[in-house]
mmCIF file of C-alpha atoms in Angstrom:
data_model
loop_
_atom_site.group_PDB
_atom_site.id
_atom_site.type_symbol
_atom_site.label_atom_id
_atom_site.label_comp_id
_atom_site.label_asym_id
_atom_site.label_seq_id
_atom_site.Cartn_x
_atom_site.Cartn_y
_atom_site.Cartn_z
ATOM 1 C CA MET S 20 23.097 -5.576 7.900
ATOM 2 C CA GLU S 21 22.120 -8.205 5.411
ATOM 3 C CA LEU S 22 18.669 -9.309 4.406
ATOM 4 C CA LEU S 23 18.793 -13.120 4.677
ATOM 5 C CA TYR S 24 15.256 -14.456 4.423
ATOM 6 C CA ILE S 25 11.567 -13.319 4.204
ATOM 7 C CA TRP S 26 8.613 -15.464 4.804
ATOM 8 C CA ILE S 27 5.301 -14.075 3.529
ATOM 9 C CA GLU S 28 2.064 -15.589 4.753
ATOM 10 C CA GLU S 29 -0.117 -13.585 2.238
ATOM 11 C CA TYR S 30 0.571 -10.568 0.188
ATOM 12 C CA LYS S 31 -0.996 -9.955 -3.127
ATOM 13 C CA ASN S 32 -0.120 -13.040 -5.225
ATOM 14 C CA ILE S 33 2.286 -14.482 -2.672
ATOM 15 C CA LYS S 34 0.926 -17.068 -0.287
ATOM 16 C CA GLU S 35 2.821 -18.969 2.350
ATOM 17 C CA GLN S 36 6.182 -18.570 0.607
ATOM 18 C CA GLY S 37 9.789 -18.054 1.769
ATOM 19 C CA PHE S 38 12.599 -16.242 -0.063
ATOM 20 C CA ASN S 39 16.280 -16.804 0.627
ATOM 21 C CA PHE S 40 18.656 -13.778 -0.207
ATOM 22 C CA SER S 41 21.981 -15.230 0.947
ATOM 23 C CA SER S 42 24.498 -17.584 -0.710
ATOM 24 C CA LYS S 43 25.929 -18.346 2.712
ATOM 25 C CA HIS S 44 22.647 -19.220 4.528
ATOM 26 C CA HIS S 45 19.533 -21.244 3.704
ATOM 27 C CA PHE S 46 16.341 -21.007 5.650
ATOM 28 C CA GLU S 47 13.125 -22.908 5.461
ATOM 29 C CA PHE S 48 9.923 -22.174 7.511
ATOM 30 C CA ILE S 49 7.329 -24.896 8.134
ATOM 31 C CA PRO S 50 4.118 -23.239 9.393
ATOM 32 C CA GLU S 51 1.946 -24.518 12.117
ATOM 33 C CA LYS S 52 -1.781 -23.836 11.994
ATOM 34 C CA ASP S 53 -4.532 -23.748 14.649
ATOM 35 C CA LYS S 54 -7.759 -25.620 14.431
ATOM 36 C CA GLU S 55 -9.237 -22.984 12.269
ATOM 37 C CA GLY S 56 -6.403 -23.049 9.779
ATOM 38 C CA LYS S 57 -4.852 -19.800 10.867
ATOM 39 C CA ILE S 58 -1.018 -19.691 11.018
ATOM 40 C CA VAL S 59 0.183 -19.199 14.570
ATOM 41 C CA GLY S 60 3.828 -20.098 14.155
ATOM 42 C CA GLY S 61 6.061 -22.849 13.144
ATOM 43 C CA GLU S 62 9.529 -24.168 12.751
ATOM 44 C CA LEU S 63 12.273 -22.054 11.193
ATOM 45 C CA CYS S 64 15.355 -24.230 10.056
ATOM 46 C CA HIS S 65 18.741 -22.832 9.089
ATOM 47 C CA GLU S 66 21.561 -24.621 7.212
ATOM 48 C CA GLY S 67 24.872 -23.184 6.115
ATOM 49 C CA ASN S 68 25.805 -23.493 2.514
ATOM 50 C CA THR S 69 28.889 -25.685 2.298
ATOM 51 C CA ASN S 70 29.492 -24.516 -1.269
ATOM 52 C CA HIS S 71 29.572 -20.827 -0.338
ATOM 53 C CA ILE S 72 32.739 -18.948 -1.513
ATOM 54 C CA GLU S 73 33.888 -16.310 0.908
ATOM 55 C CA ASN S 74 34.607 -12.876 -0.745
ATOM 56 C CA PHE S 75 33.411 -14.056 -4.177
ATOM 57 C CA PHE S 76 32.545 -10.433 -5.057
ATOM 58 C CA GLY S 77 35.543 -8.928 -3.315
ATOM 59 C CA GLU S 78 36.093 -7.709 0.237
ATOM 60 C CA ASN S 79 33.562 -4.927 0.213
ATOM 61 C CA ILE S 80 30.587 -6.751 -1.315
ATOM 62 C CA THR S 81 29.073 -9.363 0.854
ATOM 63 C CA ASN S 82 26.216 -10.625 -1.420
ATOM 64 C CA VAL S 83 24.417 -9.784 -4.641
ATOM 65 C CA THR S 84 20.948 -11.055 -5.188
ATOM 66 C CA ALA S 85 18.885 -10.924 -8.378
ATOM 67 C CA ILE S 86 15.059 -11.458 -8.402
ATOM 68 C CA ILE S 87 14.143 -13.055 -11.720
ATOM 69 C CA GLY S 88 10.915 -14.781 -12.967
ATOM 70 C CA GLU S 89 8.149 -14.689 -15.520
ATOM 71 C CA ASN S 90 5.526 -11.906 -15.620
ATOM 72 C CA GLY S 91 3.095 -12.391 -12.884
ATOM 73 C CA ALA S 92 5.373 -14.636 -10.775
ATOM 74 C CA GLY S 93 5.466 -12.113 -7.814
ATOM 75 C CA LYS S 94 8.683 -10.223 -8.335
ATOM 76 C CA SER S 95 7.154 -6.741 -7.892
ATOM 77 C CA SER S 96 4.953 -7.981 -5.001
ATOM 78 C CA LEU S 97 8.201 -9.226 -3.279
ATOM 79 C CA LEU S 98 9.881 -6.047 -3.770
ATOM 80 C CA GLU S 99 6.829 -4.025 -2.452
ATOM 81 C CA PHE S 100 6.727 -6.168 0.630
ATOM 82 C CA VAL S 101 10.498 -5.512 1.205
ATOM 83 C CA PHE S 102 10.515 -1.841 0.378
ATOM 84 C CA LEU S 103 7.183 -0.539 1.499
ATOM 85 C CA ASN S 104 5.966 -2.821 4.252
ATOM 86 C CA GLN S 105 9.063 -3.309 6.597
ATOM 87 C CA ALA S 106 8.138 -0.176 8.564
ATOM 88 C CA ASP S 107 4.345 -0.470 8.148
ATOM 89 C CA ARG S 108 3.181 -4.016 8.467
ATOM 90 C CA LYS S 109 -0.549 -3.265 8.941
ATOM 91 C CA GLY S 110 -2.208 -6.297 7.383
ATOM 92 C CA LYS S 111 0.839 -7.643 5.814
ATOM 93 C CA LYS S 112 1.737 -10.922 7.512
ATOM 94 C CA GLY S 113 5.245 -12.391 7.490
ATOM 95 C CA PHE S 114 8.618 -12.225 9.190
ATOM 96 C CA THR S 115 12.183 -11.320 8.156
ATOM 97 C CA VAL S 116 15.620 -12.630 9.217
ATOM 98 C CA PHE S 117 18.586 -10.302 8.977
ATOM 99 C CA GLY S 118 22.315 -11.046 9.538
ATOM 100 C CA TRP S 119 24.315 -8.623 11.676
ATOM 101 C CA ASN S 120 27.800 -9.233 13.045
ATOM 102 C CA ASP S 121 27.504 -13.060 12.692
ATOM 103 C CA GLN S 122 24.176 -12.991 14.483
ATOM 104 C CA PHE S 123 20.617 -13.553 13.248
ATOM 105 C CA ILE S 124 18.051 -10.972 13.942
ATOM 106 C CA LEU S 125 14.297 -11.918 13.643
ATOM 107 C CA TYR S 126 11.873 -9.260 12.867
ATOM 108 C CA ASN S 127 8.464 -10.786 13.765
ATOM 109 C CA PRO S 128 5.831 -8.154 13.957
ATOM 110 C CA ASN S 129 2.905 -10.635 13.749
ATOM 111 C CA GLU S 130 4.362 -12.414 16.809
ATOM 112 C CA TYR S 131 4.243 -15.802 15.391
ATOM 113 C CA THR S 132 5.659 -18.514 17.836
ATOM 114 C CA ILE S 133 8.637 -19.499 15.835
ATOM 115 C CA ASN S 134 10.967 -22.395 16.973
ATOM 116 C CA THR S 135 14.478 -22.401 15.450
ATOM 117 C CA ASN S 136 17.459 -24.666 15.321
ATOM 118 C CA PHE S 137 19.697 -21.623 15.700
ATOM 119 C CA ASN S 138 20.110 -18.599 18.076
ATOM 120 C CA ILE S 139 18.272 -15.438 17.139
ATOM 121 C CA SER S 140 18.056 -11.931 18.652
ATOM 122 C CA ASN S 141 14.765 -9.992 18.753
ATOM 123 C CA GLN S 142 16.361 -6.579 19.661
ATOM 124 C CA ILE S 143 15.439 -4.367 16.729
ATOM 125 C CA GLN S 144 14.181 -0.907 16.043
ATOM 126 C CA PHE S 145 13.108 1.339 13.104
ATOM 127 C CA THR S 146 15.760 3.628 11.585
ATOM 128 C CA ARG S 147 16.567 5.262 8.232
ATOM 129 C CA THR S 148 18.737 2.865 6.203
ATOM 130 C CA HIS S 149 20.025 3.540 2.629
ATOM 131 C CA PHE S 150 19.558 1.046 -0.151
ATOM 132 C CA ILE S 151 21.015 1.337 -3.636
ATOM 133 C CA TYR S 152 18.273 0.179 -6.069
ATOM 134 C CA TYR S 153 16.583 1.147 -9.244
ATOM 135 C CA ALA S 154 13.300 -0.144 -10.527
ATOM 136 C CA ASN S 155 10.985 1.410 -13.152
ATOM 137 C CA TYR S 156 7.874 0.010 -11.525
ATOM 138 C CA LEU S 157 8.459 1.976 -8.329
ATOM 139 C CA ASN S 158 7.575 5.208 -10.180
ATOM 140 C CA ASN S 159 3.945 4.727 -9.125
ATOM 141 C CA PHE S 160 4.707 4.312 -5.472
ATOM 142 C CA PRO S 161 5.053 7.004 -2.710
ATOM 143 C CA ILE S 162 8.866 6.736 -2.690
ATOM 144 C CA ASP S 163 11.553 7.876 -5.150
ATOM 145 C CA ASN S 164 12.581 5.000 -7.459
ATOM 146 C CA ARG S 165 16.132 5.202 -6.062
ATOM 147 C CA GLY S 166 17.328 6.276 -2.624
ATOM 148 C CA SER S 167 16.470 5.460 0.907
ATOM 149 C CA ILE S 168 13.544 3.755 2.772
ATOM 150 C CA ASP S 169 12.777 2.690 6.351
ATOM 151 C CA ILE S 170 13.549 -0.781 7.444
ATOM 152 C CA VAL S 171 14.418 -2.398 10.766
ATOM 153 C CA THR S 172 17.893 -2.157 12.193
ATOM 154 C CA PRO S 173 19.485 -3.749 15.332
ATOM 155 C CA ASN S 174 19.341 -1.535 18.581
ATOM 156 C CA GLU S 175 23.078 -1.554 18.857
ATOM 157 C CA LEU S 176 23.389 0.839 15.754
#
């Protein structure tokens, strides 16, 4: 399973921002607000990247993503949202798009009304999934700074 896109309504210093993690796919979310200004849904658009080079990193590596930016840009906040909040979204608003067997899986815990220009599947569940990562700043969080964390995974696993 591949993390393709995250849209965050508001988390720490990130407000109404989407993040693409795939060289093959590009997503953009245009939020829709109600009369009070609360985001209730929106349009999620997908485009394939015509410049994508298949197997660029070899057959066993599908994608490599680096998160770079100046101090205070939100790199750590984004990683916290990904690592610590996929399984516990209380008060953390946003949604995630995963890729699985040439399908798109939308994890939408806030139940936004999302219209898309592509087919999605909402069949997901929580399971233990392993990531390979290392980050010094994770030393202060309630997980090891390398190893495994809970995220969503398609039901067919």
